[in-house]
């Protein structure tokens, strides 16, 4: 039986409204907040907090929804999960079983993708600063595609591949100078951003690339930003410019085998509009469909974000001069998005009784010695006692991967829920591990 949910006096979504959009989460009268079939209170008690928890069912459902949208639009498409948002091995295995490849931005991510069982033939290597060793490793692995971001990088790839006696499949990433209307720190498709080559230079650079040894030019790529929620206009504008470029390349007799559409589809953290995968597929079909080319997508947040939560426990409540402070044991070193991007995350009590209690405004903060260690201001929450657990929603993307050990706080564990089962898929870091690798020089020895 579902527990009753209180209305909120604020303009924020209620607990009921938040959970209604996240079908892998539900609130039960006895068990409280449940992910799939596992009470999160059980995980908090047995694993401890803070802890990241991911829903395998949500990952599968969202991967399938995106695949269905693309196939429903009649597109020949492959999906390569953007590992920068979540590089947990078990998450990757779930997605690999759904037929997804990987989009990586470092040798480390490439190695993790391979360890997760993702074949090299399904891996794309993006990023503006690939090193010689990273490019070498990618070529030796014979990955599906390297997205080159500059003429200088193309020269590097050519020299390395030729030296190895190999041929690298390379797409040219273009910057279409399109404003995706997202946060300034995560927009990537404007002319002042560091990514890609100016679209006005793309044809000349592509032609030069086609003449170099060790390179097989296979297409054009773009990525205009992350957490795009302002409709399809930015996508349509970017893809239309890609289509123009591809037509010009073909007119010059240059080979184009596929087009990489990037990622960036946003999710509703609060109550912001969220474009559907069907809308994105429609934008691709409308602008690129008549080219007859396979397309690639590199989503991350849209698949993994809603699938995860960060569990935290209340350390204490503190009544300040102006505010009620709820201090939790998670901090900005765990979930940095609120401090870095002023990001909003839903916060739901894990206990059923707390979720049904009267609400009042609270500042939700962590224990790190920074005023920026603040998760929420004026959030409508019940009175919470020491040890009560709360869940930060939509923490499956850009959560654990961006965490740190600031203030010598060990990294939190990661847990995968699959139906009625759950397992710790990354152990909590120990305090001793924080000292691993440190050395005191002999002249400082006692």
XYZ file of C-alpha atoms in Angstrom:
446
model
C 0.000 0.000 0.000
C 1.370 3.392 -0.930
C 1.976 5.896 1.859
C 0.124 9.237 1.753
C 2.233 12.083 0.405
C 1.973 15.664 1.700
C 1.506 18.674 -0.468
C 4.297 21.224 -0.576
C 3.833 24.901 0.161
C 6.678 25.758 -2.229
C 6.776 25.885 -5.989
C 9.020 22.829 -6.026
C 7.546 19.489 -7.122
C 6.027 17.421 -4.328
C 7.471 14.052 -3.356
C 4.583 12.433 -5.240
C 5.272 14.465 -8.366
C 8.971 13.619 -8.257
C 8.369 9.897 -7.885
C 5.652 9.795 -10.537
C 8.283 10.592 -13.180
C 10.674 7.932 -11.883
C 8.875 4.565 -12.132
C 11.745 2.610 -10.619
C 11.151 4.492 -7.349
C 8.057 4.199 -5.163
C 7.043 5.048 -1.611
C 5.481 2.306 0.497
C 3.623 2.681 3.781
C 5.886 0.222 5.594
C 9.140 0.071 3.620
C 9.430 3.748 2.734
C 11.290 4.672 -0.439
C 11.867 1.597 -2.603
C 14.009 1.185 -5.719
C 12.540 -1.563 -7.895
C 11.818 -4.131 -5.153
C 14.510 -3.135 -2.646
C 13.817 -0.745 0.267
C 16.515 1.910 0.235
C 16.457 1.916 4.043
C 17.852 -1.626 3.911
C 20.743 -0.506 1.711
C 21.417 2.481 3.956
C 21.512 0.204 7.013
C 23.585 -2.597 5.487
C 25.962 -0.654 3.224
C 26.042 2.632 5.127
C 25.868 6.167 3.828
C 26.709 8.066 1.765
C 26.192 5.528 -1.018
C 25.310 5.636 -4.707
C 22.512 3.302 -5.790
C 21.633 2.487 -9.419
C 18.567 0.796 -10.887
C 19.407 -1.801 -13.547
C 15.776 -1.803 -14.612
C 15.779 1.945 -15.225
C 18.975 1.690 -17.253
C 17.464 -1.028 -19.441
C 14.151 0.769 -19.854
C 15.732 4.043 -20.902
C 18.211 2.399 -23.273
C 15.347 0.548 -24.942
C 13.220 3.695 -25.158
C 15.968 5.501 -27.033
C 16.567 2.559 -29.361
C 12.849 2.288 -30.053
C 12.594 6.006 -30.847
C 15.433 5.805 -33.360
C 14.154 2.674 -35.057
C 10.617 4.077 -35.038
C 11.894 7.063 -37.023
C 13.386 4.689 -39.578
C 16.969 5.558 -38.671
C 19.942 3.204 -39.021
C 21.484 4.171 -35.693
C 23.969 2.963 -33.103
C 24.138 4.221 -29.520
C 27.414 4.745 -27.680
C 26.970 5.492 -23.973
C 28.928 8.557 -22.829
C 31.038 6.985 -20.104
C 32.127 10.323 -18.691
C 28.782 10.453 -16.873
C 29.098 7.032 -15.223
C 31.954 4.560 -15.646
C 30.856 1.852 -13.223
C 31.621 -1.611 -14.645
C 28.246 -3.056 -13.699
C 26.346 -0.131 -15.202
C 28.316 -0.579 -18.406
C 27.619 -4.317 -18.461
C 23.892 -3.701 -18.155
C 24.022 -1.282 -21.090
C 26.332 -3.488 -23.146
C 23.788 -6.298 -22.799
C 21.259 -3.895 -24.349
C 23.529 -3.484 -27.366
C 25.040 -0.107 -26.467
C 28.637 0.754 -27.226
C 30.728 3.386 -25.452
C 31.862 6.946 -26.042
C 35.141 7.445 -24.165
C 37.275 10.505 -23.536
C 40.427 8.978 -22.053
C 42.555 5.862 -22.150
C 41.249 5.046 -18.683
C 37.664 5.050 -19.912
C 38.662 2.972 -22.925
C 40.256 0.368 -20.676
C 37.180 0.298 -18.410
C 34.894 -0.104 -21.424
C 36.905 -3.089 -22.616
C 36.925 -4.562 -19.093
C 33.128 -4.241 -19.087
C 32.965 -6.390 -22.206
C 32.220 -3.641 -24.723
C 33.933 -4.609 -27.992
C 36.470 -2.239 -29.511
C 34.267 -2.185 -32.611
C 31.613 -0.325 -30.584
C 33.860 2.326 -28.987
C 34.198 5.971 -30.043
C 37.039 8.117 -28.660
C 36.151 11.792 -28.263
C 37.930 14.661 -26.516
C 39.958 17.721 -27.336
C 43.267 16.704 -25.742
C 44.072 13.097 -26.573
C 47.711 12.319 -25.834
C 50.126 10.357 -27.998
C 49.841 7.359 -25.679
C 46.035 7.518 -25.736
C 45.857 7.709 -29.521
C 48.375 4.873 -29.780
C 46.305 2.686 -27.463
C 43.090 3.458 -29.367
C 44.669 2.548 -32.700
C 46.212 -0.632 -31.289
C 42.772 -1.596 -29.956
C 41.305 -0.957 -33.439
C 38.349 0.955 -32.034
C 35.315 1.887 -34.103
C 36.115 5.583 -34.470
C 38.344 8.411 -33.268
C 36.704 11.836 -33.322
C 39.456 14.300 -34.278
C 38.967 17.800 -32.879
C 41.613 19.807 -34.725
C 43.955 19.829 -37.704
C 46.808 19.422 -35.259
C 45.276 16.295 -33.774
C 44.723 14.865 -37.255
C 48.463 15.220 -37.884
C 49.147 13.375 -34.623
C 46.806 10.530 -35.527
C 48.305 10.203 -38.998
C 51.870 10.079 -37.723
C 51.066 7.557 -34.994
C 48.987 5.287 -37.233
C 51.543 5.360 -40.048
C 54.297 4.585 -37.558
C 52.340 1.563 -36.349
C 51.591 0.421 -39.869
C 47.885 0.757 -39.101
C 44.916 2.725 -40.406
C 42.732 4.684 -37.992
C 39.064 5.368 -38.702
C 38.643 9.073 -38.051
C 35.629 11.392 -37.999
C 36.068 15.155 -37.970
C 34.287 16.913 -35.138
C 32.907 20.228 -36.270
C 31.773 23.145 -34.147
C 28.526 24.373 -35.722
C 28.417 27.601 -33.667
C 25.005 26.783 -32.221
C 23.943 27.875 -28.745
C 22.239 24.940 -27.018
C 20.853 27.249 -24.284
C 22.304 25.130 -21.528
C 24.644 25.982 -18.625
C 27.696 27.936 -19.790
C 30.039 25.340 -18.298
C 28.582 22.482 -20.331
C 27.880 24.074 -23.696
C 30.259 22.789 -26.372
C 28.935 23.878 -29.755
C 29.551 27.640 -29.770
C 32.400 29.243 -31.682
C 34.183 30.307 -28.502
C 34.205 26.776 -27.086
C 37.335 24.641 -27.268
C 35.726 21.725 -29.074
C 35.927 20.770 -32.751
C 36.909 22.755 -35.821
C 34.996 25.733 -37.155
C 32.354 24.481 -39.539
C 33.569 26.984 -42.132
C 36.927 25.165 -42.159
C 35.533 21.648 -42.078
C 35.603 20.831 -45.796
C 39.206 21.953 -46.267
C 40.385 20.093 -43.161
C 38.470 16.951 -44.128
C 40.013 17.011 -47.614
C 43.470 17.369 -46.104
C 42.728 14.522 -43.681
C 41.692 12.277 -46.577
C 45.107 12.775 -48.193
C 47.135 11.810 -45.111
C 48.615 8.344 -44.547
C 47.280 6.147 -41.773
C 43.784 7.684 -41.773
C 40.495 6.471 -43.168
C 38.114 9.453 -43.089
C 34.696 8.075 -42.224
C 32.444 11.002 -41.409
C 31.479 14.126 -39.547
C 30.732 14.454 -35.831
C 29.332 17.123 -33.548
C 28.217 17.563 -29.944
C 26.648 20.865 -28.928
C 26.365 20.489 -25.172
C 24.920 18.660 -22.204
C 21.557 18.858 -20.385
C 19.744 20.373 -23.361
C 16.095 20.999 -22.434
C 15.180 23.978 -24.626
C 13.523 21.931 -27.363
C 14.886 20.696 -30.659
C 15.758 23.999 -32.343
C 19.470 23.841 -31.432
C 19.733 20.236 -32.577
C 17.950 21.007 -35.836
C 20.209 23.980 -36.516
C 23.377 21.995 -35.792
C 22.325 18.955 -37.803
C 21.221 21.111 -40.742
C 24.715 22.609 -40.859
C 26.200 19.124 -40.710
C 24.015 18.085 -43.638
C 25.223 21.058 -45.694
C 28.820 20.147 -44.935
C 28.291 16.503 -45.881
C 26.689 17.491 -49.199
C 29.682 19.693 -49.979
C 32.091 16.882 -49.096
C 30.234 14.522 -51.393
C 30.213 17.104 -54.168
C 34.009 17.128 -53.954
C 34.164 13.349 -54.158
C 35.199 12.896 -50.523
C 33.967 9.754 -48.725
C 31.444 10.049 -45.889
C 30.297 6.788 -44.317
C 28.349 8.005 -41.265
C 27.414 10.999 -39.152
C 27.930 11.291 -35.401
C 25.124 13.335 -33.798
C 26.606 13.462 -30.294
C 24.436 13.502 -27.178
C 23.243 16.070 -24.675
C 19.522 15.258 -24.335
C 18.445 16.703 -21.002
C 16.374 15.320 -18.139
C 13.911 17.053 -15.781
C 15.761 17.358 -12.474
C 13.021 19.624 -11.125
C 10.066 20.459 -13.350
C 11.817 21.817 -16.415
C 10.614 20.640 -19.844
C 12.393 17.566 -21.094
C 12.541 16.763 -24.812
C 11.688 13.166 -25.596
C 13.902 10.706 -27.492
C 11.178 10.649 -30.142
C 11.630 14.400 -30.621
C 15.389 13.966 -30.998
C 14.915 11.122 -33.465
C 12.515 13.327 -35.418
C 15.041 16.155 -35.547
C 17.705 13.786 -36.866
C 15.323 12.328 -39.441
C 14.197 15.766 -40.634
C 17.696 17.171 -41.114
C 19.903 14.184 -41.914
C 17.482 11.500 -43.042
C 17.735 12.168 -46.757
C 21.518 11.622 -46.748
C 21.095 7.860 -46.485
C 23.820 7.566 -43.860
C 23.965 5.586 -40.624
C 23.888 7.842 -37.566
C 25.503 7.559 -34.163
C 24.335 8.947 -30.829
C 26.355 9.398 -27.648
C 23.862 9.864 -24.794
C 24.906 9.689 -21.166
C 22.826 11.668 -18.692
C 19.482 10.822 -20.361
C 20.109 7.111 -19.821
C 21.912 7.045 -16.462
C 20.866 10.212 -14.633
C 17.382 9.201 -13.443
C 18.566 5.630 -12.760
C 20.649 6.607 -9.719
C 20.259 8.131 -6.278
C 22.724 9.234 -3.636
C 21.737 8.001 -0.199
C 22.756 10.144 2.758
C 21.986 10.180 6.476
C 21.207 13.135 8.685
C 24.075 14.007 11.002
C 22.054 16.620 12.869
C 19.562 19.433 12.488
C 20.819 22.869 13.434
C 18.661 25.898 13.994
C 20.531 28.946 12.773
C 19.648 32.597 13.190
C 17.742 32.645 9.928
C 17.413 29.052 8.737
C 16.913 25.446 9.746
C 19.961 23.511 8.576
C 19.796 19.799 7.816
C 23.382 18.529 7.881
C 23.873 15.232 6.045
C 26.862 12.915 5.763
C 27.143 13.381 1.994
C 29.001 16.448 0.799
C 30.149 18.387 -2.227
C 33.033 15.948 -2.580
C 30.398 13.280 -3.290
C 27.813 15.167 -5.382
C 29.476 18.319 -6.708
C 26.791 19.407 -9.182
C 24.934 21.775 -6.820
C 28.186 23.535 -5.883
C 29.600 23.587 -9.420
C 26.493 24.227 -11.524
C 23.939 25.505 -9.008
C 22.111 22.306 -9.933
C 18.784 21.260 -8.401
C 18.286 17.669 -7.220
C 15.110 16.290 -5.724
C 15.540 15.244 -2.084
C 13.121 12.625 -0.729
C 13.040 11.153 2.788
C 13.634 7.410 2.762
C 11.400 6.656 5.756
C 7.656 6.428 5.085
C 6.684 8.274 8.256
C 9.028 11.177 7.497
C 7.732 11.463 3.943
C 4.186 11.877 5.294
C 5.098 14.468 7.957
C 4.488 18.236 7.805
C 7.010 20.201 5.781
C 8.977 23.368 6.415
C 11.819 25.139 4.668
C 15.349 23.876 5.286
C 18.879 24.385 4.043
C 20.381 20.987 3.187
C 24.146 21.074 3.649
C 27.118 18.765 3.936
C 29.975 18.658 6.470
C 32.742 19.986 4.203
C 34.342 23.241 5.343
C 32.997 25.303 2.440
C 29.899 27.458 2.317
C 29.504 26.071 -1.190
C 28.853 22.657 0.358
C 25.121 23.297 0.070
C 22.700 20.955 -1.697
C 19.485 22.948 -1.396
C 18.153 26.238 -0.058
C 14.645 26.729 1.238
C 13.726 23.103 0.441
C 10.427 21.903 1.898
C 11.264 18.914 4.086
C 9.929 17.299 7.261
C 11.706 17.509 10.590
C 14.501 14.964 10.307
C 16.226 13.197 13.183
C 19.810 12.042 13.459
C 20.244 8.915 11.359
C 17.251 9.495 9.100
C 18.103 8.708 5.480
C 17.328 10.857 2.461
C 17.777 10.197 -1.245
C 19.151 12.738 -3.713
C 17.431 11.923 -6.993
C 18.829 11.800 -10.527
C 22.359 11.131 -9.294
C 23.201 8.378 -11.759
C 25.081 10.731 -14.083
C 27.939 13.062 -13.165
C 27.751 11.845 -9.598
C 30.277 9.230 -8.498
C 32.543 9.965 -11.482
C 33.005 13.568 -10.328
C 33.487 12.774 -6.637
C 36.753 13.399 -4.808
C 38.429 12.830 -1.458
C 38.395 16.510 -0.468
C 38.660 16.932 3.321
C 40.129 13.376 3.342
C 36.647 11.914 2.894
C 36.760 8.377 1.416
C 34.867 7.731 -1.805
C 31.365 6.355 -1.296
C 30.419 2.844 -2.433
C 28.226 2.087 -5.436
C 25.328 -0.354 -5.368
C 23.330 -1.946 -8.207
C 19.686 -2.919 -7.679
C 18.140 -5.434 -10.078
C 14.608 -6.449 -9.181
C 14.664 -7.855 -5.651
C 18.461 -8.222 -5.642
C 21.200 -5.760 -4.904
C 24.968 -5.891 -4.708
C 27.799 -3.555 -3.816
C 29.543 -3.011 -7.155
C 32.252 -0.674 -5.882
C 33.394 -0.899 -2.278
C 33.615 2.057 0.045
C 37.145 3.437 0.056
C 38.950 2.958 3.349
C 40.768 5.646 5.284
C 43.971 3.658 4.874
C 43.503 3.777 1.103
C 43.663 7.572 1.253
C 47.343 7.217 2.144
C 48.100 4.723 -0.627
C 50.864 5.915 -2.920
C 52.083 8.684 -0.636
C 55.758 8.669 0.292
C 57.675 10.737 2.822
C 61.190 11.570 1.571
C 64.039 10.270 3.701
C 65.098 13.751 4.823
C 61.703 14.187 6.531
C 61.788 10.799 8.258
C 61.744 10.992 12.091
